[in-house]
Amino acid sequence: MKKVDTIEALRMARATLAGPVGFVPTMGFLHAGHLSLVERAKAECASVVVSIFVNPTQFGPNEDLEAYPRDLPKDLAMLEAAGVDLVWLPTPEVIYPPGFQTWVEVEDVTQPLEGAKRPGHFRGVTTVVAKLFNAVEPDRAYFGQKDAQQVAVIRQMARDLNVPVEIVVGETVREPDGLAMSSRNNYLNGEEREAATLLIRALRAAKELYAQGERNADAIRERMRAVIAAEPLARLDYVSSAHPETLVELETIDAGALLSMAVFVGKTRLIDNLVIGTK
Ligand code: AMP
């Protein structure tokens, strides 16, 4: 497994890889969710590139950039064991050199949900992912359904900017009790970790209501709110029942919906989602 940091070294190493090349961008502190994307890339591509970069521009001023968990030796051991060919570890100066002044902004699909609650977040995401794509030039790039809006935003960006990459989406990997794996789960204390199952409990309760025939999106959202309200350690940020691609809130669910939410458990902000009614 080759490790590089500069763009020049990355490009030289990339040029030696057999295609198709699969790419998994990450912020490190890897878990089984990341590894499922790496394994899928391994299965579908001749070579696999992983980047680890905690992108400062996608964090808001009051978010957890400084506290974001890091464990590079463990990450590298996991990637080596997974058979990754090339790991790119850029520093912030490599991605944002002095004088940097070009940003990538996707419009409508970044406005609701995470975009509304985290101003500037997706501008940071699309700018860094565009830069990563330009440097790595992957044939396929792998993203997790866990970050459903991110998938929609990156698909839109790739389409609008004619980036010749296929976007592949991997299912959300969960702990045995249903909590979606996330590097941020590391912030939870024991009590909060137990309470954190409320996201998947709320999503499954809403899915069950839908299965019983409920099609009113407000009723579905209300079901999720009720589960969250019952947990004293939790504070709702948003719940949504939206069109799976445009992410516009629905009135009636007649052709599938993305159920999603953000909830603070203690000080930790967790997100999760389920798609209903499309199969
Ligand atoms: P991050 O390191 O949090 O930026 O995540 C890197 C990639 O892994 C993103 O495409 C995430 O959507 C994906 N990912 C994170 N958690 C999970 C999970 N539990 N299951 C599947 N993919 C995930």
mmCIF file of C-alpha atoms and ligand atoms in Angstrom:
data_model
loop_
_atom_site.group_PDB
_atom_site.id
_atom_site.type_symbol
_atom_site.label_atom_id
_atom_site.label_comp_id
_atom_site.label_asym_id
_atom_site.label_seq_id
_atom_site.Cartn_x
_atom_site.Cartn_y
_atom_site.Cartn_z
ATOM 1 C CA MET A 1 0.000 0.000 0.000
ATOM 2 C CA LYS A 2 1.541 3.285 -1.106
ATOM 3 C CA LYS A 3 1.070 6.462 0.974
ATOM 4 C CA VAL A 4 1.377 9.936 -0.540
ATOM 5 C CA ASP A 5 0.637 13.473 0.586
ATOM 6 C CA THR A 6 1.325 15.983 -2.190
ATOM 7 C CA ILE A 7 -0.750 16.293 -5.384
ATOM 8 C CA GLU A 8 2.370 15.564 -7.487
ATOM 9 C CA ALA A 9 3.097 12.315 -5.623
ATOM 10 C CA LEU A 10 -0.568 11.337 -5.818
ATOM 11 C CA ARG A 11 -0.673 11.877 -9.576
ATOM 12 C CA MET A 12 2.536 9.874 -10.125
ATOM 13 C CA ALA A 13 1.256 6.964 -8.034
ATOM 14 C CA ARG A 14 -2.187 7.145 -9.679
ATOM 15 C CA ALA A 15 -0.580 6.846 -13.120
ATOM 16 C CA THR A 16 0.829 3.405 -12.238
ATOM 17 C CA LEU A 17 -2.550 1.935 -11.140
ATOM 18 C CA ALA A 18 -4.529 -0.499 -13.263
ATOM 19 C CA GLY A 19 -8.067 0.632 -14.113
ATOM 20 C CA PRO A 20 -10.863 0.857 -13.372
ATOM 21 C CA VAL A 21 -9.839 2.860 -10.309
ATOM 22 C CA GLY A 22 -12.254 3.056 -7.361
ATOM 23 C CA PHE A 23 -12.005 5.939 -4.886
ATOM 24 C CA VAL A 24 -13.287 6.210 -1.305
ATOM 25 C CA PRO A 25 -12.959 9.698 0.218
ATOM 26 C CA THR A 26 -13.009 9.719 4.044
ATOM 27 C CA MET A 27 -12.211 11.887 7.053
ATOM 28 C CA GLY A 28 -10.498 8.961 8.816
ATOM 29 C CA PHE A 29 -11.195 7.343 12.202
ATOM 30 C CA LEU A 30 -12.360 4.452 10.079
ATOM 31 C CA HIS A 31 -15.050 1.939 11.015
ATOM 32 C CA ALA A 32 -16.963 -0.876 9.336
ATOM 33 C CA GLY A 33 -19.076 1.646 7.376
ATOM 34 C CA HIS A 34 -15.992 3.015 5.631
ATOM 35 C CA LEU A 35 -14.617 -0.500 5.153
ATOM 36 C CA SER A 36 -17.809 -1.668 3.459
ATOM 37 C CA LEU A 37 -17.221 1.030 0.812
ATOM 38 C CA VAL A 38 -13.566 -0.019 0.456
ATOM 39 C CA GLU A 39 -14.588 -3.684 0.097
ATOM 40 C CA ARG A 40 -17.180 -2.836 -2.528
ATOM 41 C CA ALA A 41 -14.584 -0.802 -4.427
ATOM 42 C CA LYS A 42 -12.154 -3.729 -4.169
ATOM 43 C CA ALA A 43 -14.765 -6.092 -5.584
ATOM 44 C CA GLU A 44 -15.705 -3.794 -8.476
ATOM 45 C CA CYS A 45 -12.409 -2.116 -9.443
ATOM 46 C CA ALA A 46 -8.869 -3.182 -10.355
ATOM 47 C CA SER A 47 -7.323 -0.602 -7.974
ATOM 48 C CA VAL A 48 -8.567 1.252 -4.913
ATOM 49 C CA VAL A 49 -7.543 4.721 -3.694
ATOM 50 C CA VAL A 50 -8.625 6.043 -0.276
ATOM 51 C CA SER A 51 -8.154 9.613 0.935
ATOM 52 C CA ILE A 52 -8.095 10.652 4.579
ATOM 53 C CA PHE A 53 -8.619 14.373 5.026
ATOM 54 C CA VAL A 54 -10.524 16.163 7.791
ATOM 55 C CA ASN A 55 -11.739 18.977 5.569
ATOM 56 C CA PRO A 56 -11.780 22.221 7.582
ATOM 57 C CA THR A 57 -14.061 24.083 5.156
ATOM 58 C CA GLN A 58 -17.042 21.784 5.752
ATOM 59 C CA PHE A 59 -17.089 22.500 9.498
ATOM 60 C CA GLY A 60 -18.972 25.508 10.843
ATOM 61 C CA PRO A 61 -17.360 27.881 13.372
ATOM 62 C CA ASN A 62 -19.096 26.168 16.311
ATOM 63 C CA GLU A 63 -18.634 22.617 15.074
ATOM 64 C CA ASP A 64 -16.191 19.875 16.038
ATOM 65 C CA LEU A 65 -13.186 20.400 13.693
ATOM 66 C CA GLU A 66 -10.629 20.512 16.537
ATOM 67 C CA ALA A 67 -12.252 17.635 18.437
ATOM 68 C CA TYR A 68 -12.845 15.432 15.379
ATOM 69 C CA PRO A 69 -11.382 12.005 16.284
ATOM 70 C CA ARG A 70 -8.189 10.901 14.571
ATOM 71 C CA ASP A 71 -6.200 7.630 14.651
ATOM 72 C CA LEU A 72 -3.963 7.466 11.604
ATOM 73 C CA PRO A 73 -1.915 4.361 12.552
ATOM 74 C CA LYS A 74 -5.096 2.338 13.090
ATOM 75 C CA ASP A 75 -6.673 3.697 9.872
ATOM 76 C CA LEU A 76 -3.596 2.742 7.843
ATOM 77 C CA ALA A 77 -3.524 -0.776 9.328
ATOM 78 C CA MET A 78 -7.208 -1.246 8.439
ATOM 79 C CA LEU A 79 -6.692 -0.008 4.875
ATOM 80 C CA GLU A 80 -3.589 -2.158 4.409
ATOM 81 C CA ALA A 81 -5.510 -5.231 5.626
ATOM 82 C CA ALA A 82 -8.368 -4.368 3.249
ATOM 83 C CA GLY A 83 -5.956 -4.443 0.290
ATOM 84 C CA VAL A 84 -6.066 -0.746 -0.608
ATOM 85 C CA ASP A 85 -3.475 0.219 -3.252
ATOM 86 C CA LEU A 86 -2.972 3.910 -2.563
ATOM 87 C CA VAL A 87 -3.744 6.185 0.393
ATOM 88 C CA TRP A 88 -3.714 9.949 -0.036
ATOM 89 C CA LEU A 89 -3.142 11.969 3.139
ATOM 90 C CA PRO A 90 -3.150 15.601 2.078
ATOM 91 C CA THR A 91 -2.476 18.355 4.603
ATOM 92 C CA PRO A 92 -4.815 21.374 4.680
ATOM 93 C CA GLU A 93 -2.052 23.360 2.871
ATOM 94 C CA VAL A 94 -2.026 20.869 -0.005
ATOM 95 C CA ILE A 95 -5.790 21.263 -0.520
ATOM 96 C CA TYR A 96 -6.023 24.975 0.352
ATOM 97 C CA PRO A 97 -2.678 26.600 -0.493
ATOM 98 C CA PRO A 98 -2.157 30.308 0.216
ATOM 99 C CA GLY A 99 -4.232 32.379 -2.191
ATOM 100 C CA PHE A 100 -6.908 29.705 -2.672
ATOM 101 C CA GLN A 101 -10.124 31.392 -3.863
ATOM 102 C CA THR A 102 -12.257 29.015 -5.957
ATOM 103 C CA TRP A 103 -15.371 27.353 -4.533
ATOM 104 C CA VAL A 104 -17.887 24.878 -5.907
ATOM 105 C CA GLU A 105 -21.503 25.548 -4.956
ATOM 106 C CA VAL A 106 -24.505 23.376 -5.768
ATOM 107 C CA GLU A 107 -27.781 25.297 -5.436
ATOM 108 C CA ASP A 108 -31.248 23.830 -4.728
ATOM 109 C CA VAL A 109 -30.406 20.402 -3.320
ATOM 110 C CA THR A 110 -28.039 21.933 -0.721
ATOM 111 C CA GLN A 111 -30.715 24.267 0.678
ATOM 112 C CA PRO A 112 -32.850 22.033 2.972
ATOM 113 C CA LEU A 113 -31.975 19.635 5.832
ATOM 114 C CA GLU A 114 -28.230 19.557 6.585
ATOM 115 C CA GLY A 115 -27.673 22.583 4.346
ATOM 116 C CA ALA A 116 -30.204 24.641 6.289
ATOM 117 C CA LYS A 117 -28.796 23.625 9.670
ATOM 118 C CA ARG A 118 -25.112 23.771 8.686
ATOM 119 C CA PRO A 119 -24.603 26.887 6.525
ATOM 120 C CA GLY A 120 -21.565 26.512 4.261
ATOM 121 C CA HIS A 121 -21.199 22.788 4.969
ATOM 122 C CA PHE A 122 -21.971 21.592 1.449
ATOM 123 C CA ARG A 123 -19.873 24.352 -0.136
ATOM 124 C CA GLY A 124 -16.940 22.830 1.760
ATOM 125 C CA VAL A 125 -17.939 19.289 0.786
ATOM 126 C CA THR A 126 -18.401 19.979 -2.925
ATOM 127 C CA THR A 127 -15.237 22.043 -3.141
ATOM 128 C CA VAL A 128 -13.093 19.355 -1.536
ATOM 129 C CA VAL A 129 -14.725 16.481 -3.415
ATOM 130 C CA ALA A 130 -14.266 18.326 -6.731
ATOM 131 C CA LYS A 131 -10.586 18.794 -5.865
ATOM 132 C CA LEU A 132 -10.208 15.152 -4.808
ATOM 133 C CA PHE A 133 -11.892 14.001 -8.045
ATOM 134 C CA ASN A 134 -9.633 16.237 -10.153
ATOM 135 C CA ALA A 135 -6.511 14.867 -8.478
ATOM 136 C CA VAL A 136 -7.431 11.165 -8.242
ATOM 137 C CA GLU A 137 -9.410 10.941 -11.509
ATOM 138 C CA PRO A 138 -11.319 7.860 -10.342
ATOM 139 C CA ASP A 139 -13.569 5.810 -12.613
ATOM 140 C CA ARG A 140 -15.918 5.155 -9.681
ATOM 141 C CA ALA A 141 -16.323 6.952 -6.352
ATOM 142 C CA TYR A 142 -17.977 5.336 -3.339
ATOM 143 C CA PHE A 143 -20.193 7.197 -0.849
ATOM 144 C CA GLY A 144 -22.401 6.023 2.023
ATOM 145 C CA GLN A 145 -26.201 6.267 2.141
ATOM 146 C CA LYS A 146 -25.682 7.344 5.769
ATOM 147 C CA ASP A 147 -25.057 10.838 4.362
ATOM 148 C CA ALA A 148 -28.015 10.791 1.974
ATOM 149 C CA GLN A 149 -28.053 14.502 1.154
ATOM 150 C CA GLN A 150 -24.313 14.423 0.499
ATOM 151 C CA VAL A 151 -24.941 11.703 -2.096
ATOM 152 C CA ALA A 152 -27.633 13.815 -3.797
ATOM 153 C CA VAL A 153 -25.381 16.898 -3.770
ATOM 154 C CA ILE A 154 -22.345 15.071 -5.171
ATOM 155 C CA ARG A 155 -24.384 13.378 -7.896
ATOM 156 C CA GLN A 156 -25.684 16.822 -8.910
ATOM 157 C CA MET A 157 -22.194 18.338 -8.877
ATOM 158 C CA ALA A 158 -20.688 15.496 -10.940
ATOM 159 C CA ARG A 159 -23.503 15.810 -13.468
ATOM 160 C CA ASP A 160 -23.345 19.609 -13.683
ATOM 161 C CA LEU A 161 -19.541 19.753 -13.979
ATOM 162 C CA ASN A 162 -19.290 16.775 -16.393
ATOM 163 C CA VAL A 163 -16.999 14.877 -14.040
ATOM 164 C CA PRO A 164 -16.410 11.495 -15.705
ATOM 165 C CA VAL A 165 -16.999 9.446 -12.571
ATOM 166 C CA GLU A 166 -19.657 6.921 -11.628
ATOM 167 C CA ILE A 167 -21.059 7.607 -8.147
ATOM 168 C CA VAL A 168 -21.712 4.351 -6.249
ATOM 169 C CA VAL A 169 -23.735 4.367 -3.016
ATOM 170 C CA GLY A 170 -23.219 1.821 -0.213
ATOM 171 C CA GLU A 171 -25.881 0.866 2.326
ATOM 172 C CA THR A 172 -25.608 2.292 5.862
ATOM 173 C CA VAL A 173 -23.673 -0.080 8.127
ATOM 174 C CA ARG A 174 -25.143 -0.304 11.637
ATOM 175 C CA GLU A 175 -24.160 -1.520 15.084
ATOM 176 C CA PRO A 176 -26.066 -4.640 16.235
ATOM 177 C CA ASP A 177 -28.613 -2.417 18.028
ATOM 178 C CA GLY A 178 -29.257 -0.399 14.859
ATOM 179 C CA LEU A 179 -27.194 2.737 15.555
ATOM 180 C CA ALA A 180 -25.614 3.875 12.291
ATOM 181 C CA MET A 181 -21.834 3.662 12.531
ATOM 182 C CA SER A 182 -20.199 7.078 12.672
ATOM 183 C CA SER A 183 -16.862 8.467 13.803
ATOM 184 C CA ARG A 184 -18.924 10.862 15.957
ATOM 185 C CA ASN A 185 -20.390 7.952 17.998
ATOM 186 C CA ASN A 186 -17.021 8.102 19.743
ATOM 187 C CA TYR A 187 -18.172 11.281 21.555
ATOM 188 C CA LEU A 188 -21.086 9.508 23.316
ATOM 189 C CA ASN A 189 -20.855 8.446 26.964
ATOM 190 C CA GLY A 190 -22.501 5.185 28.085
ATOM 191 C CA GLU A 191 -25.908 6.674 28.790
ATOM 192 C CA GLU A 192 -25.912 8.690 25.575
ATOM 193 C CA ARG A 193 -24.817 5.661 23.568
ATOM 194 C CA GLU A 194 -27.898 3.786 24.790
ATOM 195 C CA ALA A 195 -30.174 6.725 24.039
ATOM 196 C CA ALA A 196 -28.660 7.068 20.547
ATOM 197 C CA THR A 197 -30.689 4.114 19.258
ATOM 198 C CA LEU A 198 -33.647 6.493 19.218
ATOM 199 C CA LEU A 199 -32.765 7.627 15.672
ATOM 200 C CA ILE A 200 -33.242 4.181 14.151
ATOM 201 C CA ARG A 201 -36.186 3.507 16.483
ATOM 202 C CA ALA A 202 -37.896 6.670 15.234
ATOM 203 C CA LEU A 203 -37.151 5.835 11.592
ATOM 204 C CA ARG A 204 -38.429 2.262 11.981
ATOM 205 C CA ALA A 205 -41.584 3.451 13.772
ATOM 206 C CA ALA A 206 -42.273 5.805 10.850
ATOM 207 C CA LYS A 207 -41.591 3.045 8.331
ATOM 208 C CA GLU A 208 -44.006 0.799 10.215
ATOM 209 C CA LEU A 209 -46.698 3.491 10.120
ATOM 210 C CA TYR A 210 -46.159 3.759 6.369
ATOM 211 C CA ALA A 211 -46.418 -0.051 6.068
ATOM 212 C CA GLN A 212 -49.779 0.164 7.846
ATOM 213 C CA GLY A 213 -51.009 2.441 5.070
ATOM 214 C CA GLU A 214 -50.291 5.971 6.314
ATOM 215 C CA ARG A 215 -49.431 8.231 3.361
ATOM 216 C CA ASN A 216 -49.687 11.654 5.008
ATOM 217 C CA ALA A 217 -46.117 12.949 5.322
ATOM 218 C CA ASP A 218 -46.983 15.118 8.341
ATOM 219 C CA ALA A 219 -48.237 12.061 10.229
ATOM 220 C CA ILE A 220 -45.019 10.224 9.361
ATOM 221 C CA ARG A 221 -42.899 13.168 10.572
ATOM 222 C CA GLU A 222 -44.998 13.392 13.734
ATOM 223 C CA ARG A 223 -44.368 9.709 14.473
ATOM 224 C CA MET A 224 -40.595 10.336 14.368
ATOM 225 C CA ARG A 225 -40.910 13.458 16.545
ATOM 226 C CA ALA A 226 -42.852 11.507 19.175
ATOM 227 C CA VAL A 227 -40.082 8.890 19.552
ATOM 228 C CA ILE A 228 -37.462 11.630 19.898
ATOM 229 C CA ALA A 229 -39.546 13.627 22.388
ATOM 230 C CA ALA A 230 -39.746 10.544 24.643
ATOM 231 C CA GLU A 231 -35.960 10.502 25.150
ATOM 232 C CA PRO A 232 -34.765 13.003 27.797
ATOM 233 C CA LEU A 233 -31.138 13.055 26.544
ATOM 234 C CA ALA A 234 -32.205 13.903 22.985
ATOM 235 C CA ARG A 235 -32.945 17.249 21.348
ATOM 236 C CA LEU A 236 -34.479 17.310 17.884
ATOM 237 C CA ASP A 237 -32.681 19.322 15.196
ATOM 238 C CA TYR A 238 -34.970 18.309 12.308
ATOM 239 C CA VAL A 239 -37.078 15.465 10.963
ATOM 240 C CA SER A 240 -37.925 15.172 7.303
ATOM 241 C CA SER A 241 -39.997 13.129 4.915
ATOM 242 C CA ALA A 242 -38.783 14.341 1.566
ATOM 243 C CA HIS A 243 -38.521 13.454 -2.103
ATOM 244 C CA PRO A 244 -35.534 11.060 -2.331
ATOM 245 C CA GLU A 245 -33.759 13.066 -5.059
ATOM 246 C CA THR A 246 -34.832 16.704 -4.747
ATOM 247 C CA LEU A 247 -35.128 16.506 -0.919
ATOM 248 C CA VAL A 248 -38.174 18.777 -1.054
ATOM 249 C CA GLU A 249 -40.602 18.036 1.813
ATOM 250 C CA LEU A 250 -43.595 15.924 0.751
ATOM 251 C CA GLU A 251 -47.253 16.346 1.630
ATOM 252 C CA THR A 252 -48.237 12.864 0.504
ATOM 253 C CA ILE A 253 -45.930 9.889 0.105
ATOM 254 C CA ASP A 254 -46.977 8.272 -3.143
ATOM 255 C CA ALA A 255 -43.688 7.389 -4.840
ATOM 256 C CA GLY A 256 -41.190 6.844 -2.042
ATOM 257 C CA ALA A 257 -39.605 9.134 0.497
ATOM 258 C CA LEU A 258 -36.326 9.752 2.241
ATOM 259 C CA LEU A 259 -37.025 9.809 5.968
ATOM 260 C CA SER A 260 -34.167 11.624 7.665
ATOM 261 C CA MET A 261 -33.319 13.370 10.893
ATOM 262 C CA ALA A 262 -30.645 15.096 12.916
ATOM 263 C CA VAL A 263 -30.768 14.790 16.698
ATOM 264 C CA PHE A 264 -28.474 16.054 19.434
ATOM 265 C CA VAL A 265 -27.792 13.332 21.990
ATOM 266 C CA GLY A 266 -26.103 15.269 24.758
ATOM 267 C CA LYS A 267 -23.762 17.578 22.790
ATOM 268 C CA THR A 268 -23.277 15.149 19.917
ATOM 269 C CA ARG A 269 -25.199 15.727 16.705
ATOM 270 C CA LEU A 270 -26.201 12.463 15.009
ATOM 271 C CA ILE A 271 -27.910 11.925 11.638
ATOM 272 C CA ASP A 272 -29.632 8.922 10.125
ATOM 273 C CA ASN A 273 -32.107 8.079 7.369
ATOM 274 C CA LEU A 274 -34.199 5.351 5.739
ATOM 275 C CA VAL A 275 -35.735 5.237 2.294
ATOM 276 C CA ILE A 276 -39.327 3.974 2.225
ATOM 277 C CA GLY A 277 -41.746 2.995 -0.476
ATOM 278 C CA THR A 278 -39.440 2.666 -3.466
ATOM 279 C CA LYS A 279 -39.347 -1.134 -3.732
HETATM 280 P P1 AMP B 1 -16.672 10.394 6.680
HETATM 281 O O1 AMP B 1 -15.325 9.838 7.054
HETATM 282 O O2 AMP B 1 -17.622 10.507 7.814
HETATM 283 O O3 AMP B 1 -16.579 11.628 5.817
HETATM 284 O O4 AMP B 1 -17.331 9.282 5.740
HETATM 285 C C1 AMP B 1 -16.677 8.842 4.570
HETATM 286 C C2 AMP B 1 -17.653 8.036 3.739
HETATM 287 O O5 AMP B 1 -18.117 6.916 4.482
HETATM 288 C C3 AMP B 1 -18.899 8.851 3.364
HETATM 289 O O6 AMP B 1 -19.273 8.532 2.026
HETATM 290 C C4 AMP B 1 -19.915 8.367 4.350
HETATM 291 O O7 AMP B 1 -21.241 8.479 3.886
HETATM 292 C C5 AMP B 1 -19.527 6.908 4.491
HETATM 293 N N1 AMP B 1 -20.033 6.362 5.745
HETATM 294 C C6 AMP B 1 -19.924 6.899 6.994
HETATM 295 N N2 AMP B 1 -20.571 6.138 7.895
HETATM 296 C C7 AMP B 1 -21.129 5.104 7.203
HETATM 297 C C8 AMP B 1 -21.939 3.982 7.574
HETATM 298 N N3 AMP B 1 -22.311 3.771 8.836
HETATM 299 N N4 AMP B 1 -22.318 3.136 6.596
HETATM 300 C C9 AMP B 1 -21.947 3.350 5.306
HETATM 301 N N5 AMP B 1 -21.185 4.377 4.894
HETATM 302 C C10 AMP B 1 -20.781 5.253 5.834
#
